[in-house]
Amino acid sequence: HRKRPSQALREMRFLADENFPGSAVVALADQEHDVVWVRKINPGMVDADVLAWAVRESRILLTFDKDFGELARRASLPASCGVVLFRIPMPPVNVGAVLAARIAERDDWSGHFSVIEPSRIRMRPLPHP
């Protein structure tokens, strides 16, 4: 896996789940990523439809919802998609900047089910069709 050099920006396409903080959506957009927020476009969507949206638009899903692990495994997502599950406590201040910084640590989220924890990032390749 490759980490992104701090001076190089590579735009990534994200779909932020409904439970993802709005300040993090703004922070990612400010870093010139293409990010769409479920809460703003279609709140209340079921998880399977959210994942289908990510597939349809070749986006990496950002979520705090553990249910997406099994859904992603069964779905055989295309290599252009991925899921990033956050398993970190929400910081009291600057939550958007903190989450965006964790995402910026890598640029190889596509094709993986990734779990961001306080002290590490675990990545598993997703089965592809």
PDB file of C-alpha atoms in Angstrom:
ATOM      1  CA  HIS A   1       0.000   0.000   0.000  1.00  0.00           C
ATOM      2  CA  ARG A   2       1.236   3.425  -0.741  1.00  0.00           C
ATOM      3  CA  LYS A   3       0.957   6.496   1.385  1.00  0.00           C
ATOM      4  CA  ARG A   4       0.347   9.770  -0.344  1.00  0.00           C
ATOM      5  CA  PRO A   5       3.260  12.240  -0.305  1.00  0.00           C
ATOM      6  CA  SER A   6       2.168  15.293   1.637  1.00  0.00           C
ATOM      7  CA  GLN A   7       2.935  17.691  -1.212  1.00  0.00           C
ATOM      8  CA  ALA A   8       0.984  15.747  -3.855  1.00  0.00           C
ATOM      9  CA  LEU A   9      -2.776  16.065  -3.984  1.00  0.00           C
ATOM     10  CA  ARG A  10      -4.794  13.439  -5.775  1.00  0.00           C
ATOM     11  CA  GLU A  11      -8.504  14.058  -5.989  1.00  0.00           C
ATOM     12  CA  MET A  12     -10.569  11.184  -4.698  1.00  0.00           C
ATOM     13  CA  ARG A  13     -14.302  10.544  -5.063  1.00  0.00           C
ATOM     14  CA  PHE A  14     -16.112   9.973  -1.763  1.00  0.00           C
ATOM     15  CA  LEU A  15     -19.652   9.225  -0.676  1.00  0.00           C
ATOM     16  CA  ALA A  16     -20.076  10.301   2.950  1.00  0.00           C
ATOM     17  CA  ASP A  17     -22.666   8.199   4.775  1.00  0.00           C
ATOM     18  CA  GLU A  18     -25.465   9.940   6.621  1.00  0.00           C
ATOM     19  CA  ASN A  19     -23.628   9.477   9.942  1.00  0.00           C
ATOM     20  CA  PHE A  20     -20.457  11.176   8.695  1.00  0.00           C
ATOM     21  CA  PRO A  21     -19.925  14.658  10.199  1.00  0.00           C
ATOM     22  CA  GLY A  22     -20.724  17.604   7.968  1.00  0.00           C
ATOM     23  CA  SER A  23     -17.559  19.417   9.035  1.00  0.00           C
ATOM     24  CA  ALA A  24     -15.525  16.493   7.662  1.00  0.00           C
ATOM     25  CA  VAL A  25     -17.441  16.649   4.369  1.00  0.00           C
ATOM     26  CA  VAL A  26     -16.573  20.354   4.122  1.00  0.00           C
ATOM     27  CA  ALA A  27     -12.919  19.698   5.033  1.00  0.00           C
ATOM     28  CA  LEU A  28     -12.617  17.054   2.302  1.00  0.00           C
ATOM     29  CA  ALA A  29     -14.236  19.360  -0.260  1.00  0.00           C
ATOM     30  CA  ASP A  30     -11.816  22.089   0.810  1.00  0.00           C
ATOM     31  CA  GLN A  31      -8.992  19.660  -0.037  1.00  0.00           C
ATOM     32  CA  GLU A  32     -10.524  19.507  -3.535  1.00  0.00           C
ATOM     33  CA  HIS A  33     -11.941  16.005  -3.251  1.00  0.00           C
ATOM     34  CA  ASP A  34     -15.233  15.177  -4.943  1.00  0.00           C
ATOM     35  CA  VAL A  35     -17.459  14.370  -1.967  1.00  0.00           C
ATOM     36  CA  VAL A  36     -21.218  13.806  -1.821  1.00  0.00           C
ATOM     37  CA  TRP A  37     -23.082  13.573   1.489  1.00  0.00           C
ATOM     38  CA  VAL A  38     -26.007  11.165   1.862  1.00  0.00           C
ATOM     39  CA  ARG A  39     -27.556  13.321   4.609  1.00  0.00           C
ATOM     40  CA  LYS A  40     -27.851  16.264   2.227  1.00  0.00           C
ATOM     41  CA  ILE A  41     -28.920  14.441  -0.949  1.00  0.00           C
ATOM     42  CA  ASN A  42     -31.053  11.501   0.214  1.00  0.00           C
ATOM     43  CA  PRO A  43     -31.315  11.093   4.012  1.00  0.00           C
ATOM     44  CA  GLY A  44     -32.779   7.868   5.334  1.00  0.00           C
ATOM     45  CA  MET A  45     -31.443   5.640   2.542  1.00  0.00           C
ATOM     46  CA  VAL A  46     -30.996   1.990   3.433  1.00  0.00           C
ATOM     47  CA  ASP A  47     -27.408   0.732   3.544  1.00  0.00           C
ATOM     48  CA  ALA A  48     -27.709  -1.443   0.424  1.00  0.00           C
ATOM     49  CA  ASP A  49     -28.855   1.592  -1.597  1.00  0.00           C
ATOM     50  CA  VAL A  50     -26.008   3.704  -0.218  1.00  0.00           C
ATOM     51  CA  LEU A  51     -23.511   1.054  -1.307  1.00  0.00           C
ATOM     52  CA  ALA A  52     -25.175   0.802  -4.738  1.00  0.00           C
ATOM     53  CA  TRP A  53     -24.802   4.589  -5.070  1.00  0.00           C
ATOM     54  CA  ALA A  54     -21.076   4.320  -4.302  1.00  0.00           C
ATOM     55  CA  VAL A  55     -20.741   1.606  -6.969  1.00  0.00           C
ATOM     56  CA  ARG A  56     -22.775   3.523  -9.558  1.00  0.00           C
ATOM     57  CA  GLU A  57     -20.602   6.642  -9.154  1.00  0.00           C
ATOM     58  CA  SER A  58     -17.260   4.898  -8.432  1.00  0.00           C
ATOM     59  CA  ARG A  59     -16.978   6.439  -4.975  1.00  0.00           C
ATOM     60  CA  ILE A  60     -15.304   5.414  -1.740  1.00  0.00           C
ATOM     61  CA  LEU A  61     -17.840   5.189   1.063  1.00  0.00           C
ATOM     62  CA  LEU A  62     -16.945   6.928   4.340  1.00  0.00           C
ATOM     63  CA  THR A  63     -18.916   5.652   7.322  1.00  0.00           C
ATOM     64  CA  PHE A  64     -19.103   4.937  11.041  1.00  0.00           C
ATOM     65  CA  ASP A  65     -21.575   2.076  10.380  1.00  0.00           C
ATOM     66  CA  LYS A  66     -20.064  -1.404  10.939  1.00  0.00           C
ATOM     67  CA  ASP A  67     -22.804  -3.052   8.844  1.00  0.00           C
ATOM     68  CA  PHE A  68     -21.035  -2.003   5.652  1.00  0.00           C
ATOM     69  CA  GLY A  69     -18.252  -4.541   6.229  1.00  0.00           C
ATOM     70  CA  GLU A  70     -20.450  -7.534   5.486  1.00  0.00           C
ATOM     71  CA  LEU A  71     -22.390  -5.692   2.776  1.00  0.00           C
ATOM     72  CA  ALA A  72     -19.182  -4.763   0.959  1.00  0.00           C
ATOM     73  CA  ARG A  73     -17.801  -8.285   1.209  1.00  0.00           C
ATOM     74  CA  ARG A  74     -20.947  -9.806  -0.291  1.00  0.00           C
ATOM     75  CA  ALA A  75     -21.391  -7.124  -2.953  1.00  0.00           C
ATOM     76  CA  SER A  76     -18.197  -7.819  -4.937  1.00  0.00           C
ATOM     77  CA  LEU A  77     -17.533  -4.126  -5.439  1.00  0.00           C
ATOM     78  CA  PRO A  78     -15.617  -2.953  -8.496  1.00  0.00           C
ATOM     79  CA  ALA A  79     -11.992  -1.969  -7.887  1.00  0.00           C
ATOM     80  CA  SER A  80     -12.946   1.706  -8.292  1.00  0.00           C
ATOM     81  CA  CYS A  81     -14.939   1.585  -5.031  1.00  0.00           C
ATOM     82  CA  GLY A  82     -14.035   1.029  -1.426  1.00  0.00           C
ATOM     83  CA  VAL A  83     -15.329   1.404   2.104  1.00  0.00           C
ATOM     84  CA  VAL A  84     -13.589   3.293   4.902  1.00  0.00           C
ATOM     85  CA  LEU A  85     -14.991   2.515   8.342  1.00  0.00           C
ATOM     86  CA  PHE A  86     -14.054   4.890  11.142  1.00  0.00           C
ATOM     87  CA  ARG A  87     -13.643   3.252  14.558  1.00  0.00           C
ATOM     88  CA  ILE A  88     -12.303   6.274  16.394  1.00  0.00           C
ATOM     89  CA  PRO A  89     -13.795   8.415  19.133  1.00  0.00           C
ATOM     90  CA  MET A  90     -15.061  11.728  17.885  1.00  0.00           C
ATOM     91  CA  PRO A  91     -12.681  14.494  18.932  1.00  0.00           C
ATOM     92  CA  PRO A  92     -14.394  17.340  20.787  1.00  0.00           C
ATOM     93  CA  VAL A  93     -13.017  20.018  18.442  1.00  0.00           C
ATOM     94  CA  ASN A  94     -11.946  20.144  14.805  1.00  0.00           C
ATOM     95  CA  VAL A  95     -13.630  16.837  13.992  1.00  0.00           C
ATOM     96  CA  GLY A  96     -13.716  17.683  10.292  1.00  0.00           C
ATOM     97  CA  ALA A  97     -10.017  18.458  10.116  1.00  0.00           C
ATOM     98  CA  VAL A  98      -9.115  15.345  12.138  1.00  0.00           C
ATOM     99  CA  LEU A  99     -11.144  12.985   9.931  1.00  0.00           C
ATOM    100  CA  ALA A 100      -9.963  14.622   6.697  1.00  0.00           C
ATOM    101  CA  ALA A 101      -6.348  14.325   7.867  1.00  0.00           C
ATOM    102  CA  ARG A 102      -6.784  10.603   8.532  1.00  0.00           C
ATOM    103  CA  ILE A 103      -8.222  10.116   5.045  1.00  0.00           C
ATOM    104  CA  ALA A 104      -5.357  12.124   3.531  1.00  0.00           C
ATOM    105  CA  GLU A 105      -2.819   9.690   5.022  1.00  0.00           C
ATOM    106  CA  ARG A 106      -3.377   7.389   2.014  1.00  0.00           C
ATOM    107  CA  ASP A 107      -4.644   7.503  -1.538  1.00  0.00           C
ATOM    108  CA  ASP A 108      -5.240   3.783  -2.073  1.00  0.00           C
ATOM    109  CA  TRP A 109      -8.665   3.394  -0.446  1.00  0.00           C
ATOM    110  CA  SER A 110     -10.256   2.058  -3.656  1.00  0.00           C
ATOM    111  CA  GLY A 111     -10.623  -1.691  -3.823  1.00  0.00           C
ATOM    112  CA  HIS A 112     -10.361  -2.115  -0.046  1.00  0.00           C
ATOM    113  CA  PHE A 113     -12.441  -2.381   3.071  1.00  0.00           C
ATOM    114  CA  SER A 114     -10.455  -0.190   5.445  1.00  0.00           C
ATOM    115  CA  VAL A 115     -10.819   0.441   9.150  1.00  0.00           C
ATOM    116  CA  ILE A 116      -9.346   3.606  10.616  1.00  0.00           C
ATOM    117  CA  GLU A 117      -8.626   3.211  14.326  1.00  0.00           C
ATOM    118  CA  PRO A 118      -6.888   5.654  16.672  1.00  0.00           C
ATOM    119  CA  SER A 119      -3.429   4.139  16.234  1.00  0.00           C
ATOM    120  CA  ARG A 120      -3.614   2.176  12.980  1.00  0.00           C
ATOM    121  CA  ILE A 121      -5.309   1.614   9.646  1.00  0.00           C
ATOM    122  CA  ARG A 122      -6.293  -1.916   8.633  1.00  0.00           C
ATOM    123  CA  MET A 123      -6.975  -2.625   4.968  1.00  0.00           C
ATOM    124  CA  ARG A 124      -8.384  -5.764   3.345  1.00  0.00           C
ATOM    125  CA  PRO A 125      -8.753  -6.140  -0.410  1.00  0.00           C
ATOM    126  CA  LEU A 126     -12.383  -6.501  -1.440  1.00  0.00           C
ATOM    127  CA  PRO A 127     -13.427  -9.378  -3.690  1.00  0.00           C
ATOM    128  CA  HIS A 128     -14.032  -8.014  -7.185  1.00  0.00           C
ATOM    129  CA  PRO A 129     -16.471  -9.282  -9.803  1.00  0.00           C
TER     130      PRO A 129
END
